[in-house]
mmCIF file of C-alpha atoms in Angstrom:
data_model
loop_
_atom_site.group_PDB
_atom_site.id
_atom_site.type_symbol
_atom_site.label_atom_id
_atom_site.label_comp_id
_atom_site.label_asym_id
_atom_site.label_seq_id
_atom_site.Cartn_x
_atom_site.Cartn_y
_atom_site.Cartn_z
ATOM 1 C CA LEU A 1 70.370 96.616 47.262
ATOM 2 C CA GLU A 2 69.046 99.833 45.745
ATOM 3 C CA ALA A 3 65.485 98.573 46.221
ATOM 4 C CA CYS A 4 66.152 97.624 49.856
ATOM 5 C CA LEU A 5 67.595 101.073 50.537
ATOM 6 C CA ASN A 6 64.763 102.797 48.668
ATOM 7 C CA ILE A 7 67.179 104.433 46.247
ATOM 8 C CA GLU A 8 65.074 105.657 43.344
ATOM 9 C CA VAL A 9 67.865 107.264 41.347
ATOM 10 C CA ARG A 10 71.119 105.373 40.939
ATOM 11 C CA TRP A 11 74.105 107.197 42.365
ATOM 12 C CA VAL A 12 76.834 108.184 39.967
ATOM 13 C CA GLU A 13 80.309 109.403 40.796
ATOM 14 C CA GLY A 14 80.189 113.089 41.618
ATOM 15 C CA CYS A 15 76.564 113.297 42.749
ATOM 16 C CA GLU A 16 75.730 114.620 46.215
ATOM 17 C CA GLU A 17 74.846 111.229 47.708
ATOM 18 C CA TRP A 18 78.008 109.682 46.254
ATOM 19 C CA VAL A 19 80.153 112.406 47.807
ATOM 20 C CA LYS A 20 78.458 112.017 51.209
ATOM 21 C CA ALA A 21 78.839 108.232 51.158
ATOM 22 C CA LYS A 22 82.475 108.497 50.092
ATOM 23 C CA LYS A 23 83.131 110.907 52.942
ATOM 24 C CA MET A 24 81.442 108.554 55.416
ATOM 25 C CA VAL A 25 83.574 105.639 54.201
ATOM 26 C CA LYS A 26 86.767 107.667 54.634
ATOM 27 C CA GLU A 27 85.739 108.780 58.121
ATOM 28 C CA ALA A 28 84.826 105.210 59.071
ATOM 29 C CA SER A 29 88.211 103.951 57.838
ATOM 30 C CA TYR A 30 89.938 106.708 59.808
ATOM 31 C CA CYS A 31 88.019 105.905 63.010
ATOM 32 C CA LYS A 32 88.767 102.197 62.579
ATOM 33 C CA ALA A 33 92.494 102.894 62.189
ATOM 34 C CA LEU A 34 92.383 105.236 65.182
ATOM 35 C CA ASP A 35 90.562 102.681 67.360
ATOM 36 C CA LYS A 36 93.146 100.032 66.541
ATOM 37 C CA LEU A 37 96.002 102.417 67.328
ATOM 38 C CA GLU A 38 94.347 103.390 70.603
ATOM 39 C CA CYS A 39 93.952 99.746 71.701
ATOM 40 C CA LEU A 40 97.595 99.026 70.901
ATOM 41 C CA LEU A 41 98.781 102.125 72.777
ATOM 42 C CA VAL A 42 96.764 101.251 75.885
ATOM 43 C CA ALA A 43 98.122 97.689 75.901
ATOM 44 C CA TRP A 44 101.659 98.995 75.311
ATOM 45 C CA MET A 45 101.437 101.370 78.285
ATOM 46 C CA PHE A 46 100.143 98.626 80.564
ATOM 47 C CA LYS A 47 103.068 96.419 79.566
ATOM 48 C CA MET A 48 105.536 99.257 80.161
ATOM 49 C CA THR A 49 104.034 99.785 83.613
ATOM 50 C CA ARG A 50 104.293 96.058 84.394
ATOM 51 C CA LEU A 51 107.918 96.075 83.268
ATOM 52 C CA ASN A 52 108.810 98.760 85.830
ATOM 53 C CA VAL A 53 106.995 97.176 88.769
ATOM 54 C CA SER A 54 109.337 96.150 91.563
ATOM 55 C CA GLY A 55 109.479 92.431 92.188
ATOM 56 C CA THR A 56 109.194 91.489 88.531
ATOM 57 C CA GLY A 57 111.534 88.544 87.971
ATOM 58 C CA TYR A 58 114.160 88.182 85.266
ATOM 59 C CA LYS A 59 112.116 85.707 83.220
ATOM 60 C CA MET A 60 109.073 87.958 83.362
ATOM 61 C CA HIS A 61 111.227 90.960 82.369
ATOM 62 C CA LYS A 62 112.544 88.994 79.409
ATOM 63 C CA HIS A 63 109.061 87.867 78.411
ATOM 64 C CA ILE A 64 107.599 91.384 78.653
ATOM 65 C CA GLY A 65 110.583 92.812 76.769
ATOM 66 C CA GLN A 66 110.043 90.402 73.876
ATOM 67 C CA SER A 67 106.324 91.141 73.932
ATOM 68 C CA LEU A 68 107.024 94.890 73.801
ATOM 69 C CA LYS A 69 109.339 94.365 70.851
ATOM 70 C CA ASN A 70 106.609 92.570 68.901
ATOM 71 C CA HIS A 71 104.031 95.069 70.102
ATOM 72 C CA SER A 72 106.157 97.962 68.850
ATOM 73 C CA LYS A 73 106.073 96.540 65.323
ATOM 74 C CA SER A 74 102.278 96.338 65.500
ATOM 75 C CA ILE A 75 102.099 99.951 66.664
ATOM 76 C CA GLN A 76 104.340 101.085 63.805
ATOM 77 C CA ASN A 77 102.060 99.320 61.308
ATOM 78 C CA ALA A 78 99.024 100.900 62.984
ATOM 79 C CA ILE A 79 100.677 104.335 62.759
ATOM 80 C CA THR A 80 101.222 103.835 59.030
ATOM 81 C CA ALA A 81 97.580 102.809 58.552
ATOM 82 C CA TYR A 82 96.427 105.774 60.624
ATOM 83 C CA ASN A 83 98.497 108.288 58.642
ATOM 84 C CA GLU A 84 97.202 106.868 55.361
ATOM 85 C CA ALA A 85 93.588 107.093 56.562
ATOM 86 C CA ALA A 86 94.104 110.596 57.981
ATOM 87 C CA ALA A 87 95.518 111.836 54.662
ATOM 88 C CA THR A 88 92.325 110.872 52.794
ATOM 89 C CA LEU A 89 90.040 113.099 54.889
ATOM 90 C CA SER A 90 88.738 116.363 53.484
ATOM 91 C CA LEU A 91 90.465 118.109 56.386
ATOM 92 C CA PRO A 92 93.617 116.013 56.868
ATOM 93 C CA CYS A 93 94.488 115.320 60.505
ATOM 94 C CA GLN A 94 97.948 115.591 61.933
ATOM 95 C CA LYS A 95 100.375 112.818 61.105
ATOM 96 C CA ILE A 96 102.233 111.048 63.867
ATOM 97 C CA THR A 97 105.539 109.237 64.006
ATOM 98 C CA TRP A 98 106.984 106.481 66.152
ATOM 99 C CA ASP A 99 109.450 108.948 67.710
ATOM 100 C CA GLU A 100 106.544 111.035 69.000
ATOM 101 C CA ILE A 101 104.774 108.012 70.415
ATOM 102 C CA ILE A 102 107.683 106.748 72.520
ATOM 103 C CA ASP A 103 108.061 110.150 74.189
ATOM 104 C CA PHE A 104 104.523 110.045 75.577
ATOM 105 C CA SER A 105 103.887 108.663 79.063
ATOM 106 C CA TYR A 106 100.138 109.120 79.482
ATOM 107 C CA LEU A 107 97.117 108.700 77.229
ATOM 108 C CA LEU A 108 96.299 112.315 78.028
ATOM 109 C CA GLU A 109 99.215 113.332 75.815
ATOM 110 C CA PHE A 110 97.743 111.593 72.764
ATOM 111 C CA ASN A 111 95.604 114.403 71.376
ATOM 112 C CA ILE A 112 94.710 112.290 68.336
ATOM 113 C CA LEU A 113 92.620 110.036 70.566
ATOM 114 C CA HIS A 114 90.090 112.862 70.843
ATOM 115 C CA ASP A 115 89.101 112.150 67.223
ATOM 116 C CA THR A 116 86.857 109.183 67.918
ATOM 117 C CA HIS A 117 83.464 108.257 66.463
ATOM 118 C CA GLU A 118 81.990 111.079 68.508
ATOM 119 C CA ASP A 119 83.564 114.516 68.339
ATOM 120 C CA VAL A 120 84.594 115.318 71.912
ATOM 121 C CA HIS A 121 86.627 118.430 71.254
ATOM 122 C CA GLU A 122 83.907 120.632 72.738
ATOM 123 C CA ARG A 123 83.458 118.557 75.879
ATOM 124 C CA LYS A 124 84.574 120.285 79.070
ATOM 125 C CA TRP A 125 87.001 117.517 79.979
ATOM 126 C CA ALA A 126 88.645 117.793 76.544
ATOM 127 C CA LYS A 127 89.757 121.372 77.166
ATOM 128 C CA PRO A 128 93.520 121.560 77.932
ATOM 129 C CA GLN A 129 93.016 123.911 80.882
ATOM 130 C CA ASN A 130 90.394 121.618 82.409
ATOM 131 C CA GLN A 131 92.636 118.598 81.896
ATOM 132 C CA LEU A 132 95.454 120.392 83.708
ATOM 133 C CA LEU A 133 93.092 121.349 86.535
ATOM 134 C CA MET A 134 91.825 117.775 86.927
ATOM 135 C CA SER A 135 95.369 116.422 86.879
ATOM 136 C CA ARG A 136 96.466 118.816 89.626
ATOM 137 C CA PHE A 137 93.335 118.127 91.665
ATOM 138 C CA PHE A 138 93.858 114.370 91.729
ATOM 139 C CA LYS A 139 97.564 114.836 92.456
ATOM 140 C CA TYR A 140 96.546 116.979 95.436
ATOM 141 C CA ILE A 141 94.161 114.279 96.665
ATOM 142 C CA ARG A 142 96.875 111.636 96.341
ATOM 143 C CA ALA A 143 99.333 113.956 98.122
ATOM 144 C CA GLU A 144 97.027 114.110 101.151
ATOM 145 C CA GLU A 145 97.015 110.316 101.278
ATOM 146 C CA GLU A 146 100.803 110.256 100.989
ATOM 147 C CA ILE A 147 101.114 112.681 103.920
ATOM 148 C CA ALA A 148 99.194 110.255 106.103
ATOM 149 C CA TRP A 149 101.531 107.461 105.008
ATOM 150 C CA VAL A 150 104.588 109.631 105.690
ATOM 151 C CA HIS A 151 103.780 109.616 109.403
ATOM 152 C CA VAL A 152 103.430 105.839 109.362
ATOM 153 C CA GLU A 153 106.627 105.218 107.395
ATOM 154 C CA VAL A 154 108.669 107.699 109.453
ATOM 155 C CA LYS A 155 107.663 105.898 112.622
ATOM 156 C CA ARG A 156 108.338 102.470 111.111
ATOM 157 C CA LEU A 157 111.766 103.387 109.787
ATOM 158 C CA LEU A 158 112.865 105.035 113.003
ATOM 159 C CA THR A 159 111.553 102.129 115.076
ATOM 160 C CA HIS A 160 113.461 99.689 112.871
ATOM 161 C CA MET A 161 116.713 101.622 113.278
ATOM 162 C CA VAL A 162 116.335 101.822 117.063
ATOM 163 C CA ASP A 163 115.418 98.134 117.355
ATOM 164 C CA GLU A 164 118.346 97.178 115.138
ATOM 165 C CA GLU A 165 120.723 99.164 117.322
ATOM 166 C CA ASP A 166 119.454 97.472 120.477
ATOM 167 C CA GLU A 167 119.617 94.044 118.843
ATOM 168 C CA VAL A 168 123.124 94.302 117.348
ATOM 169 C CA CYS A 169 124.743 96.095 120.278
ATOM 170 C CA GLY A 170 123.015 93.777 122.739
ATOM 171 C CA ARG A 171 124.242 90.672 120.889
ATOM 172 C CA ALA A 172 127.757 92.079 120.772
ATOM 173 C CA LYS A 173 127.793 92.438 124.562
ATOM 174 C CA GLU A 174 126.369 88.941 125.055
ATOM 175 C CA VAL A 175 129.025 87.175 122.969
ATOM 176 C CA GLU A 176 131.963 89.417 123.874
ATOM 177 C CA ALA A 177 133.207 87.133 126.646
ATOM 178 C CA GLU A 178 132.803 83.875 124.721
ATOM 179 C CA ASP A 179 133.647 85.061 121.184
ATOM 180 C CA PRO A 180 135.487 88.411 121.047
ATOM 181 C CA ALA A 181 136.035 88.061 117.268
ATOM 182 C CA LEU A 182 132.294 87.802 116.626
ATOM 183 C CA ALA A 183 131.631 90.736 118.929
ATOM 184 C CA LEU A 184 134.181 92.781 116.978
ATOM 185 C CA GLN A 185 132.511 91.929 113.675
ATOM 186 C CA LEU A 186 129.117 92.919 115.080
ATOM 187 C CA ARG A 187 130.486 96.278 116.200
ATOM 188 C CA LEU A 188 132.157 96.854 112.817
ATOM 189 C CA TYR A 189 128.878 96.000 111.125
ATOM 190 C CA TRP A 190 126.996 98.413 113.315
ATOM 191 C CA LYS A 191 129.579 101.147 112.807
ATOM 192 C CA GLU A 192 128.929 101.012 109.064
ATOM 193 C CA ARG A 193 125.159 100.811 109.511
ATOM 194 C CA ALA A 194 125.196 103.752 111.918
ATOM 195 C CA GLN A 195 126.701 105.997 109.250
ATOM 196 C CA TYR A 196 123.773 105.337 106.906
ATOM 197 C CA ASN A 197 121.242 105.544 109.717
ATOM 198 C CA SER A 198 122.617 108.951 110.617
ATOM 199 C CA LEU A 199 121.791 110.136 107.101
ATOM 200 C CA HIS A 200 118.321 108.623 107.373
ATOM 201 C CA ARG A 201 117.721 110.400 110.679
ATOM 202 C CA SER A 202 118.769 113.707 109.167
ATOM 203 C CA CYS A 203 116.260 113.228 106.344
ATOM 204 C CA LEU A 204 113.513 112.198 108.747
ATOM 205 C CA PHE A 205 114.246 115.177 110.963
ATOM 206 C CA ALA A 206 113.987 117.458 107.905
ATOM 207 C CA ILE A 207 110.604 115.895 107.087
ATOM 208 C CA THR A 208 109.266 116.688 110.562
ATOM 209 C CA LYS A 209 110.207 120.332 109.995
ATOM 210 C CA LEU A 210 107.797 120.646 107.058
ATOM 211 C CA ALA A 211 104.842 122.810 108.039
ATOM 212 C CA LEU A 212 102.180 120.510 106.586
ATOM 213 C CA ILE A 213 103.651 117.464 108.297
ATOM 214 C CA MET A 214 103.731 119.186 111.665
ATOM 215 C CA GLN A 215 100.132 120.365 111.297
ATOM 216 C CA THR A 216 98.842 116.878 110.571
ATOM 217 C CA ALA A 217 100.979 115.071 113.165
ATOM 218 C CA THR A 218 99.019 113.426 115.958
ATOM 219 C CA THR A 219 100.057 112.972 119.561
ATOM 220 C CA GLY A 220 100.785 109.303 119.035
ATOM 221 C CA GLN A 221 103.220 110.161 116.272
ATOM 222 C CA LEU A 222 105.103 112.850 118.150
ATOM 223 C CA GLU A 223 107.195 110.467 120.226
ATOM 224 C CA PRO A 224 109.314 109.090 117.351
ATOM 225 C CA MET A 225 109.677 112.600 115.961
ATOM 226 C CA LEU A 226 110.989 113.894 119.268
ATOM 227 C CA ARG A 227 113.362 110.953 119.339
ATOM 228 C CA ILE A 228 114.594 111.975 115.899
ATOM 229 C CA SER A 229 115.322 115.500 117.097
ATOM 230 C CA ARG A 230 117.407 114.162 119.984
ATOM 231 C CA MET A 231 119.297 111.653 117.853
ATOM 232 C CA ALA A 232 119.770 113.648 114.647
ATOM 233 C CA GLY A 233 123.321 114.665 114.052
ATOM 234 C CA GLY A 234 124.748 112.304 116.667
ATOM 235 C CA SER A 235 126.477 108.962 116.176
ATOM 236 C CA ILE A 236 125.578 105.802 117.993
#
């Protein structure tokens, strides 16, 4: 091995080459422990996100919950390995605990992940102020998309409430002569629904009063908004 590596003088403990190699081994062990912890954290966050997705069935919830339980044990073992590797460095890195991990929601909050094989601390995107700026920028971009969807959803919800009123009240009138009991139940049903719809209309009317919403509203979207203003505060 020494011949293959062209080592003329055998290394002994304490020599310069020995110290450099020992440092490299410690750093490699640290990076390996960090990479494993990072992979586990990414997988854990994806599973947490899947657990909170609407439409996930009971069996899937149970399966993901059991998987998260097993995954948590793996993360705890990885944390222990990471702390042990971090303690051996010449400049020991911060230790982490399981309690700190479970409080984090985004990978951005894991500052230890900056310590990869390549030092990225001096990169522009690694600066806290730049991270905050990027986060706010993308939130602003997403907010513009949400504003466009607000107009669509406001119109859909209002249209649904108006159509439901016409449908239920119309059916009640149709069956009143033949089945007064059914007509009464339909009116009682609508009386309860109208109370909730009144609250919805108040919220929708408040949305149309927002300056940004009014500025981006198009002519085709004004009709349901005007209908809201006429119907808000009144009972059907």
